[in-house]
Tab-separated table of C-alpha atoms in Angstrom:
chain	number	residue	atom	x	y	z
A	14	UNK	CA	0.000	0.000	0.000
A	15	UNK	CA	3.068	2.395	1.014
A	16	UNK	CA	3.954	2.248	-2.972
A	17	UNK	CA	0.455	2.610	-4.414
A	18	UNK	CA	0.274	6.050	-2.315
A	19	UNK	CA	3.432	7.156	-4.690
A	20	UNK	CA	1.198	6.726	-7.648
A	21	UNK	CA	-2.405	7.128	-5.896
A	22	UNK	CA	-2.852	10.457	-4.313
A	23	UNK	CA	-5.857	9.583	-1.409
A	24	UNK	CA	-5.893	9.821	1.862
A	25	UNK	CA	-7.402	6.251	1.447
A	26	UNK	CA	-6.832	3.575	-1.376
A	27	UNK	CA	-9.580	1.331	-2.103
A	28	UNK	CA	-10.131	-1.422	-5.176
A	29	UNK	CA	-11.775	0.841	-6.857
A	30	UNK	CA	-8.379	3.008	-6.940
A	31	UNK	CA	-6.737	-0.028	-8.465
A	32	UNK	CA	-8.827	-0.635	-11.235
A	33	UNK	CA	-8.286	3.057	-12.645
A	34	UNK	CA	-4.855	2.910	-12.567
A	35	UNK	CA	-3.087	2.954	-16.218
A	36	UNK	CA	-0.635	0.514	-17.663
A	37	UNK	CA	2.208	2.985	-16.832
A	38	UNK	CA	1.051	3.240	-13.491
A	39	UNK	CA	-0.005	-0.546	-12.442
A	40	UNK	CA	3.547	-1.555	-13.757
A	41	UNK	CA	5.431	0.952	-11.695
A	42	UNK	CA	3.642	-0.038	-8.629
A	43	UNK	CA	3.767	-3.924	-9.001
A	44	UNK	CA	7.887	-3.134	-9.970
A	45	UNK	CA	8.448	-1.188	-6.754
A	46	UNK	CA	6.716	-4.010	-4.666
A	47	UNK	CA	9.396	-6.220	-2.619
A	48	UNK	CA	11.201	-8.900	-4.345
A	49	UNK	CA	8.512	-12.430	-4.283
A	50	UNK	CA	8.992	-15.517	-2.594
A	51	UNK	CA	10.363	-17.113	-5.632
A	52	UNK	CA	12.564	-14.740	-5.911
A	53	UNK	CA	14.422	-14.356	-2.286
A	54	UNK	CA	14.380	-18.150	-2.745
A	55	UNK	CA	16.343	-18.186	-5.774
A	56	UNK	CA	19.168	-16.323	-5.043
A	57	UNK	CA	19.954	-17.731	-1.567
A	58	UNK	CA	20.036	-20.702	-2.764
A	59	UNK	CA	22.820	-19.275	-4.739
A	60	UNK	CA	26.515	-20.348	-4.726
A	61	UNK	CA	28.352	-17.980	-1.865
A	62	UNK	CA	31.298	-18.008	-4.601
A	63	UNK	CA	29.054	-16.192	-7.103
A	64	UNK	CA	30.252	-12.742	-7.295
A	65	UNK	CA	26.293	-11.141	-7.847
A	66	UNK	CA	25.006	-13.037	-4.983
A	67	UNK	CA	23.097	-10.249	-3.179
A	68	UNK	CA	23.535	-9.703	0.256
A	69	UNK	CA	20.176	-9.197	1.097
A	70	UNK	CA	17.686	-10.083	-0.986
A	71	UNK	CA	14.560	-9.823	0.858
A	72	UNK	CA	15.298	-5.800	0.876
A	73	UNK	CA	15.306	-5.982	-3.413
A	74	UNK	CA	12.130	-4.879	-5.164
A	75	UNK	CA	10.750	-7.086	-7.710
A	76	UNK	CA	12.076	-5.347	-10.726
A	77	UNK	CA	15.673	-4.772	-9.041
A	78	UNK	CA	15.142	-8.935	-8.633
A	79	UNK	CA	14.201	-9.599	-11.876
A	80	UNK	CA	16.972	-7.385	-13.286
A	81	UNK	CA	19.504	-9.297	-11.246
A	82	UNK	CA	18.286	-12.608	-12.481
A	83	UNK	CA	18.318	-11.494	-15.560
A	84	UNK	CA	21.709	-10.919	-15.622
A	85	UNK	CA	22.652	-13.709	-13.861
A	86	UNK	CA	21.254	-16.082	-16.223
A	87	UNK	CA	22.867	-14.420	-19.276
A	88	UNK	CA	19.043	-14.110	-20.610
A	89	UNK	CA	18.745	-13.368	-24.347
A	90	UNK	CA	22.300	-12.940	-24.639
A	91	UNK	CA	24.716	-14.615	-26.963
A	92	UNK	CA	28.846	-14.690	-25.540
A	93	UNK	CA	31.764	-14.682	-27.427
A	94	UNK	CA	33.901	-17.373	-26.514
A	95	UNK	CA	37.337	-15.314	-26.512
A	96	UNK	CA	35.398	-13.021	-24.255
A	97	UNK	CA	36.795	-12.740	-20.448
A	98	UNK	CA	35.332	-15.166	-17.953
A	99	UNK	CA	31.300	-14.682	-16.341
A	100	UNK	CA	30.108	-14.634	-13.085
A	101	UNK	CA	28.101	-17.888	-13.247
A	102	UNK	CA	31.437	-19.608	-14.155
A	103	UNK	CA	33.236	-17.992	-11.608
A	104	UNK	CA	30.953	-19.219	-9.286
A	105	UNK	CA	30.554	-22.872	-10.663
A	106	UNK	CA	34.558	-23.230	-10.980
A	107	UNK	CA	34.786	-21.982	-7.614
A	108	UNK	CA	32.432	-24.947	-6.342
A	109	UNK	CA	33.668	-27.481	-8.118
A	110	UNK	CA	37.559	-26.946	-6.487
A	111	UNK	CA	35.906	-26.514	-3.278
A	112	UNK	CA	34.614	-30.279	-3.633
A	113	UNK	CA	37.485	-31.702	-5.790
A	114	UNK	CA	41.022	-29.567	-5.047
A	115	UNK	CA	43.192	-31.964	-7.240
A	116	UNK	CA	41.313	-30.307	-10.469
A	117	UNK	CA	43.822	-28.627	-12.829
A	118	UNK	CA	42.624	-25.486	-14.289
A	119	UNK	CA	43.849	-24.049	-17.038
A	120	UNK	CA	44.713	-21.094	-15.694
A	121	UNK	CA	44.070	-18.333	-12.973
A	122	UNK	CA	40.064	-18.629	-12.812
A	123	UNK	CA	39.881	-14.833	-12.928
A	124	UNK	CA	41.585	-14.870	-16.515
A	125	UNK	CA	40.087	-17.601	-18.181
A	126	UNK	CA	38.319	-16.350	-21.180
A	127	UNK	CA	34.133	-17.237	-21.289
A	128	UNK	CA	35.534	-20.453	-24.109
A	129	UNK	CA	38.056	-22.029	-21.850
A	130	UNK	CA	35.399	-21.895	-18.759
A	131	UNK	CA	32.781	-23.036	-20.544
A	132	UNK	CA	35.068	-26.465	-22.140
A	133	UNK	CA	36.364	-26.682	-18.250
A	134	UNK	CA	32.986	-27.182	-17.050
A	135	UNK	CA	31.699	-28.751	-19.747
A	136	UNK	CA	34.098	-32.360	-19.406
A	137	UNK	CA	33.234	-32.794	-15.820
A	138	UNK	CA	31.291	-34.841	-14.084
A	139	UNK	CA	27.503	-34.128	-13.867
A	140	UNK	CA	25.791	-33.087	-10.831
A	141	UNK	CA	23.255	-35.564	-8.778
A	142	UNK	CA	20.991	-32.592	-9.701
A	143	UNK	CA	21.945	-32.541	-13.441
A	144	UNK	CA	21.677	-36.761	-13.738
A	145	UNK	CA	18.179	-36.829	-11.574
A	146	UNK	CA	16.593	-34.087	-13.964
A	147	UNK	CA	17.793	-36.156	-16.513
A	148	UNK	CA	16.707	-39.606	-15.305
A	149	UNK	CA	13.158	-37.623	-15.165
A	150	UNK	CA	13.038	-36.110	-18.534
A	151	UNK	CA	14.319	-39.420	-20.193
A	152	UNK	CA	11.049	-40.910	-18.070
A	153	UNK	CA	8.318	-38.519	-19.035
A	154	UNK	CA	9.316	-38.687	-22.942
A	155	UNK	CA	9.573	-42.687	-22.794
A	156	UNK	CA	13.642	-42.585	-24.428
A	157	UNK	CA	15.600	-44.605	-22.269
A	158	UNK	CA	15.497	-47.179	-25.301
A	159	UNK	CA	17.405	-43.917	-27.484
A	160	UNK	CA	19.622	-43.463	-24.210
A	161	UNK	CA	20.857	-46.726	-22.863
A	162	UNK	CA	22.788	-47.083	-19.596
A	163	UNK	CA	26.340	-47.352	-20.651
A	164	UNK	CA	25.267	-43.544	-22.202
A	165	UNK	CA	23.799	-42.715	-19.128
A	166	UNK	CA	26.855	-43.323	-17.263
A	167	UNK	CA	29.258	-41.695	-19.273
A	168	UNK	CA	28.135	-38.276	-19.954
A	169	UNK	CA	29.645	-35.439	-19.584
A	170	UNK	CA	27.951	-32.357	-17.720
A	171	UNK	CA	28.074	-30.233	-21.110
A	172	UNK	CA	26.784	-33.102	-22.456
A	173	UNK	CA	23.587	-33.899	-19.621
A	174	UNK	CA	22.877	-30.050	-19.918
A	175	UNK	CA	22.175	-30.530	-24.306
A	176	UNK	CA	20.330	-33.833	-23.365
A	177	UNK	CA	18.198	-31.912	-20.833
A	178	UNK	CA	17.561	-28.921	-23.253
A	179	UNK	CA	16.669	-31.739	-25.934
A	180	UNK	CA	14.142	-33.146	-23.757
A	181	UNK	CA	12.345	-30.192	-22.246
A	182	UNK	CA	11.653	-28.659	-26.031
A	183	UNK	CA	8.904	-29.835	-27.453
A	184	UNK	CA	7.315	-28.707	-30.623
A	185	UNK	CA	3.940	-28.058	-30.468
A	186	UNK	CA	2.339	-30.933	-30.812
A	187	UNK	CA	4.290	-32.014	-27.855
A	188	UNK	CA	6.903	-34.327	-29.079
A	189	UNK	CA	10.798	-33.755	-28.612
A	190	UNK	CA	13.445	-33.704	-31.597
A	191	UNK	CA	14.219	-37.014	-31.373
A	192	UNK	CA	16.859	-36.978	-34.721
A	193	UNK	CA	18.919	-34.328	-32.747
A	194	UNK	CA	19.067	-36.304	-29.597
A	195	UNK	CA	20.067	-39.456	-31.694
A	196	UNK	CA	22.897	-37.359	-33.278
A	197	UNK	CA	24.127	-36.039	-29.670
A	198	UNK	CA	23.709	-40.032	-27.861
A	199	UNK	CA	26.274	-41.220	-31.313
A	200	UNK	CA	28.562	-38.496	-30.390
A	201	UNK	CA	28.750	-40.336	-26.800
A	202	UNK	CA	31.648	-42.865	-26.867
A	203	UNK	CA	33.116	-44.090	-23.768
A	204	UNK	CA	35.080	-47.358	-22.845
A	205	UNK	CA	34.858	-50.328	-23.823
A	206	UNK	CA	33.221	-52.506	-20.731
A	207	UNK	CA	34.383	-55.327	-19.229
A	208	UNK	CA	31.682	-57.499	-20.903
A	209	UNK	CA	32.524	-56.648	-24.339
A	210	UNK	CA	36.159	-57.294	-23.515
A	211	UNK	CA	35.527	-60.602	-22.124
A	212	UNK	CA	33.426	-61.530	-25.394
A	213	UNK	CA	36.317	-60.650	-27.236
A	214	UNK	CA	38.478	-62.885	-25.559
A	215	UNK	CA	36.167	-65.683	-26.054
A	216	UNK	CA	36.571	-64.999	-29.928
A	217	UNK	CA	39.982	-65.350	-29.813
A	218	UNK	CA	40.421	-68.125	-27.719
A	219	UNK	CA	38.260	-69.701	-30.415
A	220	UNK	CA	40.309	-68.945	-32.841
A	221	UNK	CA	39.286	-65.658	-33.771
A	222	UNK	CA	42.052	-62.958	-35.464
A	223	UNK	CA	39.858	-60.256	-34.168
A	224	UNK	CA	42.179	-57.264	-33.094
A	225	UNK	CA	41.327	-54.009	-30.474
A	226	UNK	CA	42.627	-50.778	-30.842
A	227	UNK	CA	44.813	-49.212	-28.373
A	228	UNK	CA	41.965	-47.954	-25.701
A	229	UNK	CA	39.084	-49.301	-27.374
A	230	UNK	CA	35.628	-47.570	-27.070
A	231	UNK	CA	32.138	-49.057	-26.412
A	232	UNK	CA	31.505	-48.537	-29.849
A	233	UNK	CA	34.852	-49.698	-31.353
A	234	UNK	CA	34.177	-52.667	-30.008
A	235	UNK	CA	30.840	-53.259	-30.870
A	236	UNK	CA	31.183	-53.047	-34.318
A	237	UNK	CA	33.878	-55.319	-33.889
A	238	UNK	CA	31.692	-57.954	-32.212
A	239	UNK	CA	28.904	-57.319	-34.679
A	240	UNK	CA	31.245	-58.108	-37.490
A	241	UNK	CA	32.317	-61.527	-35.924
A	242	UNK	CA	29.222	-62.989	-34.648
A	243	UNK	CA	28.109	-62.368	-38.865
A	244	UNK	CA	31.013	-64.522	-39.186
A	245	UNK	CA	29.502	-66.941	-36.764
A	246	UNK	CA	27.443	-70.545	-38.436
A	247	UNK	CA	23.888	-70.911	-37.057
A	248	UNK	CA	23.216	-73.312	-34.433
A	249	UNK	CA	20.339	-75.707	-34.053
A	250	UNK	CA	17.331	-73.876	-33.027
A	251	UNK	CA	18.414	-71.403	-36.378
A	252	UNK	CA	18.418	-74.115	-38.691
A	253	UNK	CA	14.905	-75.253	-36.964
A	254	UNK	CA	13.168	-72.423	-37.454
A	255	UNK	CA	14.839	-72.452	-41.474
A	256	UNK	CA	13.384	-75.479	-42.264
A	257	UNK	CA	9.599	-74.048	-41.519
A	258	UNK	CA	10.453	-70.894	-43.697
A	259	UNK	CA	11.344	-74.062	-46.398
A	260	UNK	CA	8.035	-75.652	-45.574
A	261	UNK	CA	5.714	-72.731	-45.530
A	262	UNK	CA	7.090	-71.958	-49.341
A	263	UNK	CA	9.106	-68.747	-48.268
A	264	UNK	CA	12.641	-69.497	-48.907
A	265	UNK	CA	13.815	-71.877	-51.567
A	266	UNK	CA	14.674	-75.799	-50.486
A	267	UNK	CA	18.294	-75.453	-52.078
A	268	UNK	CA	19.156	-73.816	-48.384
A	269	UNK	CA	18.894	-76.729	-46.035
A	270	UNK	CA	21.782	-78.688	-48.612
A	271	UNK	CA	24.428	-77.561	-45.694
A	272	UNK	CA	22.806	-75.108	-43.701
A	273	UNK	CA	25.420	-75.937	-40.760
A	274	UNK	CA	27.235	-73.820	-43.181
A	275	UNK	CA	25.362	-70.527	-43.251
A	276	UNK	CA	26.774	-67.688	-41.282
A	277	UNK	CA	24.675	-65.530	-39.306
A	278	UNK	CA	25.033	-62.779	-42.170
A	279	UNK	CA	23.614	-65.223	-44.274
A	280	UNK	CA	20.726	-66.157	-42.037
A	281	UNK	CA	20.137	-62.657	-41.351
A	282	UNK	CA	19.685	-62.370	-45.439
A	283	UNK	CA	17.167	-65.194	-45.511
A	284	UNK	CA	15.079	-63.888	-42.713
A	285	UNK	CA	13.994	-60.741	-44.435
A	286	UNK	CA	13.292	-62.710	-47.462
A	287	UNK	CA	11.130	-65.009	-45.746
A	288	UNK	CA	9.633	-61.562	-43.952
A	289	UNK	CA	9.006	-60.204	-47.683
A	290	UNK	CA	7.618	-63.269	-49.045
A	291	UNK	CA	5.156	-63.935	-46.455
A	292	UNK	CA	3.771	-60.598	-46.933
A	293	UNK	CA	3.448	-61.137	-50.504
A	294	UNK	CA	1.839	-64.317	-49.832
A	295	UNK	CA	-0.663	-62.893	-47.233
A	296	UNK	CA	-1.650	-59.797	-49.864
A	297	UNK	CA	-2.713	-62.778	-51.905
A	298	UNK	CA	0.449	-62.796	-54.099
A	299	UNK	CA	2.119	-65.892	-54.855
A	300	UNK	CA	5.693	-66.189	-52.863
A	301	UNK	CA	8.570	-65.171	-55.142
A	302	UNK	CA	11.692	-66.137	-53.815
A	303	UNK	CA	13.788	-64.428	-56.233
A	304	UNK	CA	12.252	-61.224	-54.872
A	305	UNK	CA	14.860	-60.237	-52.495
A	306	UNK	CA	18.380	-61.418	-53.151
A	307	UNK	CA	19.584	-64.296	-50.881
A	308	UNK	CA	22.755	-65.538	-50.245
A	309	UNK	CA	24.450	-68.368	-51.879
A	310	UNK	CA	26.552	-71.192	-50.308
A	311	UNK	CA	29.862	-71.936	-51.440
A	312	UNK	CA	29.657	-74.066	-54.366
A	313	UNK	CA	25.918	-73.598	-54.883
A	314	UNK	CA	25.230	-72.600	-58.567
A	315	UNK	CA	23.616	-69.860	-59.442
């Protein structure tokens, strides 16, 4: 009431008063109200390394808030990476030494330019706060399927904080851009696990020439794998399941000659030919096996 009498000249102010009021007017008054709730909340729970961390907030008015906010979040602005070093960063930096002093910066924190700060922070470790946003997000839009767990646990923070922006913008017919999140989960690479090793050194204790890289990555290795199990013959149940693709008429006879001799490759060849035949022969068209290209085993004619 105190700040409506700057604007409303009464002895008394009633709703009536309020209604009258102008644009001009009812924005000056609700800027010179004290800061909200929301507000005082926000910035004490502010870093106490964070150079703009008022003092006291609950003395700000609203608009001295949001203009404080506003700068602290770097709204609507774009940064040039060879520019000097923000607050935020300052204050993040600052943090993370506190909890981990054998970091190595690259430099004084004070002259690291906005770039270097920003590729600091973004290779470590994610917060618990960062990963259980995440763990949400990837919940509510139904991805972990696009996100598996060896992802999960290797991300970056710069790379949970483009994940979480993925998953928060929607377009508006709700759904998230699910291509660009598939681009930034390939980027993701980390170590090879101990599983994958251990299947590798199954391989070669069968025999397998199958070689790793010097410090082999999850995905190294997996396309290594996937190119040695193609290698792989069928087993039993495989060759079980071929001969009822032969007897329903969806993959020619000439197949189960040596079919302890197909590879998986091979087998992998066959089943979508028996997939695309069966539709054919469901849609009322005779089966055609010549349709899709199968494989042929060595010393079959063609």
């Amino acid at each position: 009431m105190e700040v409506a009498k700057q604007f409303i000249d009464k002895p008394t102010i009633g709703p009536d008063d309020f209604c009258n009021l102008n644009q001009y007017q009812a924005r000056e008054i609700f800027n010179a109200c004290p800061a909200t709730p929301n507000q005082i909340e926000y910035f004490l729970a502010m870093s106490d390394n964070h150079p703009l961390k008022p003092a006291h907030p609950e003395r700000m008015t609203y608009l001295e808030a949001r203009e404080l906010r506003d700068k602290i979040s770097m709204r609507g602005k774009t940064i040039d990476p060879e520019g000097p070093i923000i607050a935020n960063q300052i204050a993040a930096i600052r943090d993370e030494m506190e909890r981990n002093p054998s970091l190595e910066l690259p430099g004084p924190v004070e002259k690291m330019t906005y770039g270097e700060a920003r590729e600091f922070l973004d290779n470590l470790s994610p917060s618990e706060g960062q990963m259980k946003k995440l763990g949400y997000l990837i919940r509510e839009n139904n991805v972990s399927d696009l996100i598996p767990s060896f992802i999960r646990e290797s991300l970056k923070r710069g790379q949970v904080s483009k994940m979480i922006d993925l998953l928060v913008q929607k377009d508006r017919h709700g759904n998230i851009d699910t291509p660009a999140l598939e681009k930034l989960v390939a980027q993701v690479d980390p170590p090879a696990t101990p599983e994958q090793l251990e299947t590798v050194r199954a391989y070669q204790e069968n025999g397998s020439k199958i070689k790793l890289p010097k410090n082999p990555t999850y995905r190294q290795v997996e396309h290594l794998l996937n190119q040695e199990y193609e290698k792989q013959t069928i087993d039993q149940a495989q060759i079980d399941i071929l001969k009822g693709w032969v007897a329903k008429g969806t993959v020619e006879a000439k197949y189960l000659k040596a079919p302890e001799k197909l590879t998986q490759a091979e087998y992998a060849q066959l089943h979508l030919k028996h997939l695309e035949n069966s539709r054919a022969m469901n849609a009322g068209t005779p089966a055609a096996p010549s349709m899709a290209k199968a494989p042929e085993m060595p010393g079959m004619s063609r």
